[in-house]
Amino acid sequence: MKKLHFLEVEGNTKGFYTFLGLFGLISLIGVLAAYYMEHNGHWVTGMSNQVIWGTPHVFAIFLIVAASGALNVASISSVFAKTTYKPLARLSGILAMALLAGGLVVLLLDLGRPDRLIVAMTKFNFVSIFTWNIFLYTGFMGIVGIYLWTMMDRPYNNFTKKAGMLAFIWRLILTTGTGSIFGFLIAREAYDAALLAPMFVIMSFSYGLAVFMLVLMASYKYTQRNLGDFLVNRLKNLLGVFVAAVFYFVVVYHLTNLYSTDHREITVFILTNGGIYTFLFWVVQIILGTLLPLILLYGPTGKNRTMIGLASVLIILGGLAQLYVIIIGGQVYPMHLFPGMEVSSSFYDGVVASYAPSLPEFLLGLGGVGVALLLVTVAVAALKFLPASLSDEVANPHSK
Amino acid sequence: MTINIENEKLQEDTQQVESSRRNFIFGSVAAAGLTVAPGVMLYQTANARSLSEKATSKVRWGMLVDTTKKVDWNKCVDACNKEHGLDNEQHSRDDQKTQYIRVVDVKNKGTGYSMSLPVMCQHCEHPPCVDVCPTGASMKRPDGIVLVDRHTCIGCRYCMMACPYKARSFVHETLTDQTENTPRGKGCVESCNMCVNRVDNGQLPACVEVSDGAIVFGDLNDPQSDVSKLLAKHGGKQIRADLKLNPGVHYQGI
Amino acid sequence: MWLHQNFNSFFKSNGLHKLPLTVAGLALIASFNTVNASQDGLGPKITIQESSGKSCVLPSEQMRREHPDLLKHDRVQTLREGVRAQVDGSTLDGSLKQCVNCHAVKDDNNKFVRIDNDQHFCVSCHKYAAVTIDCFQCHRDIPEGSGDFHALSSHKDASYTNVVPGTYSITVKDMANIAPEVGSDDN
């Protein structure tokens, strides 16, 4: 086995500056969209008193969930001692931090009063899961930062296992906290489920690894470094397992709802007569986001890099659709103040609320993605995150 | 300092202050009542507190809404809008405009029975909106009134997600010309606060006042109050009682 | 790295590395000789309206320094705790509408001046000090109705002066005095 050697990406190339410029531009547009929303007020968005959280939250939660999942690869190497993945641990860590930063930027910029961030950082209501999330998210940044440090600073390599274990436990609690944002709400039929927290954890495994694979393959392709099939194959097999696991949770969630007369209607709504939400569920989440990637990853195309990349993209799209259905679909469905009755009012009681994503919301959400990618791009050029080569001779412990 | 000193004026003012102090509270009440229907009633309770004391849990404010009475509930909505200066949005779509109280029309498809009732913040004993607020802006006063401290609200709208009654609204645009007694502005969440500054000054909430007796307001902790006596006699139901939030707003006839 | 090294060597070789320090020192000395006169016209201009001899909650200097803390304290007491009056029966010093009612300024057309106008009482100082206030995003910026309210308080040890209506130019020195002293017990 050839020796592993980490090397910064060469920053002084046209290609690098193009990526920097592109992600920087997307981030800038996101910030401008946020300014437009904050300055005018949220009337310029599609969000309303009925659909309270919209497209920015779909993106933000996707990024946050993917962030904790992106750390998986590092955790597998440190906590579960699968040394095969050790060369990927550094990228895994920095990608996790970047994705979380991107998600948080979107959440904070969408606040009705982002100028009151200091208030949010100083006044805490510890009954609220949001408050715990503030500590979980900032703690995550610190802990992963320390974890990376133990990996990258030779005298501290002995602490990597401990730091990795702490990071692993922390990110499980973090994702549980994110799922609990919804799981703790008794008010709405779609959310009143303890299953949501573990479901979000499994979703993080799937989305995080999909994003990781795309970033890994893209960064090796564009830096013309060698990425052998040994690692890619193991990763894509793992990805398929996670996709299947998410599917299992989705099935359990909807089946349970169908059984409970209390929650049956919301599942019937999503599965059959929810219009756009039904379309997103069946076509984008299930077919494009679950079944097709499984075929691509495990079928005859499984060795083809492009197909693996396509599968990752589809999984991401499916994930966005899944969050859209959960977050927005869960809100448009009316709450039943008078079960069994037909209700109407001037405040949209009893009717499925309408929501159309607006451009500023979409640009803000996309801006978060831009921030995350920008941070990763800068990081891999600044420090030694990427191995100079991940060819089979380097990565495969059994190679001659 | 360039400000002039005038001692004679000082003495005059002190005297004026003494005499006007007594008038002050009623003066402010009158001014606040300018925009509401005439016939401002002062509401007394056995556990009335002086305004220099903090609100305590000795009192629990609540309401009983009699939906069987033939009342045009839109009057309550209009009174509330006027009292708090609502419905002054210029840019917001209909589904973005604030409503503290709304009229809900309910029809039983099976039996054909239909009725209307006003729905506002239910002032729960265990408010989910208070549980989820990250900064503690959404709060419950010890006397049971649930309100938003807009100084601390960051506009995250989590309380709006959590409310089972959809009682909360978000201000989607810059507002001007607010009423004196209800400061409200862009980026903060708001809801019915049981007309807390009217209640503190011994008045009835605006919706109660125009309801022609269909809504009875009072101290739920006082067994001798009108609302407690009516509840003891006729019973009363809470909306979504199965959630066990124990709202302070009860309904008759639902 | 390259930029830093070149900067250093250029400056050191020409003896200019002491330049920034010299400039700062001169500026500091110059500041000691700022206008000392009682009226320097450099500070903000505030307008005290005709208010038929009412007195504010605290003396002007104290009010200027402490009003943020007063406001913060009072809003917690009033909004969160429901305390709306002093023990002696007067109103709680600091309900914002009381301040607005007294300090509201009228323009030449006898109309109340709004928050976007530089003559608004709070804006006149805050614009000068470049401290943004967001109070009036929610609170009403002018009195409702006539705005003619009775005087606010009966501060027992009111030995301070009353303000005669008019427009005042606050000196720079007064503005500097607003900063809390080290070791004072302003809270």
Short mmCIF file of N, CA and C in Angstrom, two decimals, chain A residues 44-110:
data_model
loop_
_atom_site.label_atom_id
_atom_site.label_comp_id
_atom_site.label_asym_id
_atom_site.label_seq_id
_atom_site.Cartn_x
_atom_site.Cartn_y
_atom_site.Cartn_z
N VAL A 44 -43.17 40.13 0.80
CA VAL A 44 -42.66 39.86 -0.53
C VAL A 44 -42.43 38.37 -0.79
N THR A 45 -42.65 37.56 0.24
CA THR A 45 -42.43 36.13 0.07
C THR A 45 -43.76 35.41 -0.07
N GLY A 46 -43.66 34.10 -0.31
CA GLY A 46 -44.86 33.29 -0.39
C GLY A 46 -45.36 32.87 0.97
N MET A 47 -44.57 33.13 2.01
CA MET A 47 -44.96 32.69 3.35
C MET A 47 -46.08 33.58 3.87
N SER A 48 -46.87 33.02 4.78
CA SER A 48 -48.02 33.77 5.28
C SER A 48 -48.30 33.32 6.69
N ASN A 49 -49.46 33.73 7.22
CA ASN A 49 -49.84 33.27 8.55
C ASN A 49 -50.31 31.83 8.54
N GLN A 50 -50.56 31.29 7.35
CA GLN A 50 -50.99 29.89 7.25
C GLN A 50 -49.80 28.97 6.97
N VAL A 51 -48.96 29.38 6.05
CA VAL A 51 -47.74 28.62 5.74
C VAL A 51 -46.58 29.45 6.27
N ILE A 52 -46.17 29.09 7.46
CA ILE A 52 -45.32 29.97 8.24
C ILE A 52 -43.85 29.84 7.85
N TRP A 53 -43.45 28.60 7.62
CA TRP A 53 -42.09 28.34 7.20
C TRP A 53 -42.11 27.85 5.76
N GLY A 54 -41.25 28.41 4.93
CA GLY A 54 -41.33 28.10 3.51
C GLY A 54 -40.05 27.56 2.93
N THR A 55 -39.78 27.97 1.69
CA THR A 55 -38.65 27.43 0.95
C THR A 55 -37.31 27.64 1.65
N PRO A 56 -37.06 28.79 2.26
CA PRO A 56 -35.75 28.92 2.93
C PRO A 56 -35.56 27.84 3.99
N HIS A 57 -36.64 27.51 4.69
CA HIS A 57 -36.51 26.52 5.75
C HIS A 57 -36.28 25.13 5.19
N VAL A 58 -36.86 24.85 4.02
CA VAL A 58 -36.61 23.56 3.38
C VAL A 58 -35.12 23.42 3.10
N PHE A 59 -34.54 24.46 2.51
CA PHE A 59 -33.10 24.43 2.23
C PHE A 59 -32.28 24.38 3.51
N ALA A 60 -32.65 25.22 4.48
CA ALA A 60 -31.86 25.31 5.70
C ALA A 60 -31.83 23.98 6.43
N ILE A 61 -33.00 23.35 6.56
CA ILE A 61 -33.05 22.09 7.28
C ILE A 61 -32.34 21.00 6.49
N PHE A 62 -32.43 21.04 5.17
CA PHE A 62 -31.68 20.08 4.38
C PHE A 62 -30.19 20.22 4.66
N LEU A 63 -29.70 21.45 4.64
CA LEU A 63 -28.27 21.67 4.86
C LEU A 63 -27.85 21.22 6.25
N ILE A 64 -28.67 21.53 7.25
CA ILE A 64 -28.31 21.16 8.62
C ILE A 64 -28.32 19.65 8.79
N VAL A 65 -29.33 19.02 8.23
CA VAL A 65 -29.42 17.56 8.33
C VAL A 65 -28.27 16.91 7.56
N ALA A 66 -27.97 17.43 6.38
CA ALA A 66 -26.86 16.89 5.60
C ALA A 66 -25.53 17.11 6.31
N ALA A 67 -25.45 18.21 7.05
CA ALA A 67 -24.19 18.50 7.75
C ALA A 67 -23.86 17.41 8.74
N SER A 68 -24.85 17.01 9.52
CA SER A 68 -24.53 16.01 10.51
C SER A 68 -24.27 14.67 9.82
N GLY A 69 -24.92 14.45 8.69
CA GLY A 69 -24.68 13.21 7.96
C GLY A 69 -23.33 13.17 7.29
N ALA A 70 -22.86 14.33 6.86
CA ALA A 70 -21.56 14.37 6.18
C ALA A 70 -20.45 13.94 7.12
N LEU A 71 -20.68 14.10 8.40
CA LEU A 71 -19.65 13.70 9.36
C LEU A 71 -19.57 12.19 9.52
N ASN A 72 -20.54 11.50 8.96
CA ASN A 72 -20.60 10.04 9.10
C ASN A 72 -19.32 9.34 8.70
N VAL A 73 -18.77 9.74 7.57
CA VAL A 73 -17.59 9.05 7.06
C VAL A 73 -16.46 9.14 8.07
N ALA A 74 -16.27 10.30 8.65
CA ALA A 74 -15.22 10.45 9.65
C ALA A 74 -15.54 9.60 10.88
N SER A 75 -16.82 9.58 11.25
CA SER A 75 -17.20 8.80 12.43
C SER A 75 -16.93 7.33 12.22
N ILE A 76 -17.22 6.84 11.01
CA ILE A 76 -17.00 5.42 10.75
C ILE A 76 -15.53 5.10 10.90
N SER A 77 -14.69 6.03 10.50
CA SER A 77 -13.27 5.72 10.59
C SER A 77 -12.76 5.81 12.02
N SER A 78 -13.23 6.79 12.77
CA SER A 78 -12.71 6.98 14.13
C SER A 78 -13.43 6.11 15.15
N VAL A 79 -14.73 6.13 15.10
CA VAL A 79 -15.49 5.46 16.15
C VAL A 79 -15.59 3.96 15.89
N PHE A 80 -15.85 3.60 14.63
CA PHE A 80 -16.01 2.19 14.31
C PHE A 80 -14.74 1.57 13.77
N ALA A 81 -13.67 2.33 13.83
CA ALA A 81 -12.32 1.83 13.50
C ALA A 81 -12.22 1.19 12.13
N LYS A 82 -12.99 1.73 11.18
CA LYS A 82 -12.84 1.22 9.81
C LYS A 82 -11.79 2.09 9.13
N THR A 83 -10.56 1.70 9.25
CA THR A 83 -9.48 2.58 8.82
C THR A 83 -9.50 2.87 7.33
N THR A 84 -10.27 2.08 6.57
CA THR A 84 -10.35 2.35 5.13
C THR A 84 -10.81 3.77 4.85
N TYR A 85 -11.68 4.28 5.72
CA TYR A 85 -12.25 5.60 5.46
C TYR A 85 -11.43 6.72 6.06
N LYS A 86 -10.33 6.37 6.71
CA LYS A 86 -9.57 7.41 7.39
C LYS A 86 -9.09 8.53 6.48
N PRO A 87 -8.65 8.20 5.25
CA PRO A 87 -8.20 9.30 4.39
C PRO A 87 -9.30 10.33 4.11
N LEU A 88 -10.56 9.91 4.25
CA LEU A 88 -11.67 10.82 3.91
C LEU A 88 -12.16 11.62 5.11
N ALA A 89 -11.61 11.31 6.27
CA ALA A 89 -12.17 11.90 7.50
C ALA A 89 -12.06 13.41 7.53
N ARG A 90 -10.95 13.94 7.03
CA ARG A 90 -10.78 15.39 7.12
C ARG A 90 -11.79 16.12 6.26
N LEU A 91 -11.98 15.63 5.03
CA LEU A 91 -12.97 16.26 4.15
C LEU A 91 -14.35 16.15 4.76
N SER A 92 -14.62 15.00 5.34
CA SER A 92 -15.91 14.78 5.99
C SER A 92 -16.16 15.84 7.06
N GLY A 93 -15.13 16.09 7.89
CA GLY A 93 -15.31 17.06 8.96
C GLY A 93 -15.54 18.47 8.46
N ILE A 94 -14.73 18.89 7.52
CA ILE A 94 -14.85 20.28 7.06
C ILE A 94 -16.13 20.46 6.26
N LEU A 95 -16.55 19.43 5.55
CA LEU A 95 -17.80 19.55 4.81
C LEU A 95 -18.97 19.68 5.78
N ALA A 96 -18.90 18.93 6.88
CA ALA A 96 -19.96 19.02 7.88
C ALA A 96 -20.06 20.44 8.42
N MET A 97 -18.92 21.03 8.74
CA MET A 97 -18.94 22.40 9.27
C MET A 97 -19.48 23.38 8.24
N ALA A 98 -19.06 23.22 6.99
CA ALA A 98 -19.48 24.15 5.95
C ALA A 98 -20.98 24.07 5.69
N LEU A 99 -21.49 22.84 5.64
CA LEU A 99 -22.93 22.68 5.39
C LEU A 99 -23.74 23.27 6.53
N LEU A 100 -23.28 23.03 7.76
CA LEU A 100 -24.02 23.59 8.90
C LEU A 100 -24.00 25.11 8.85
N ALA A 101 -22.84 25.67 8.51
CA ALA A 101 -22.75 27.14 8.42
C ALA A 101 -23.74 27.66 7.38
N GLY A 102 -23.78 26.99 6.24
CA GLY A 102 -24.71 27.42 5.19
C GLY A 102 -26.15 27.36 5.65
N GLY A 103 -26.52 26.27 6.32
CA GLY A 103 -27.89 26.14 6.79
C GLY A 103 -28.25 27.19 7.82
N LEU A 104 -27.33 27.45 8.73
CA LEU A 104 -27.61 28.43 9.77
C LEU A 104 -27.74 29.83 9.19
N VAL A 105 -26.92 30.14 8.19
CA VAL A 105 -27.01 31.46 7.56
C VAL A 105 -28.41 31.68 7.02
N VAL A 106 -28.96 30.67 6.37
CA VAL A 106 -30.31 30.82 5.81
C VAL A 106 -31.34 31.03 6.92
N LEU A 107 -31.24 30.21 7.96
CA LEU A 107 -32.21 30.33 9.06
C LEU A 107 -32.16 31.70 9.70
N LEU A 108 -30.95 32.19 9.94
CA LEU A 108 -30.82 33.45 10.65
C LEU A 108 -31.27 34.62 9.79
N LEU A 109 -31.01 34.53 8.49
CA LEU A 109 -31.38 35.65 7.63
C LEU A 109 -32.88 35.68 7.37
N ASP A 110 -33.57 34.57 7.61
CA ASP A 110 -35.00 34.57 7.38
C ASP A 110 -35.79 35.06 8.58
#
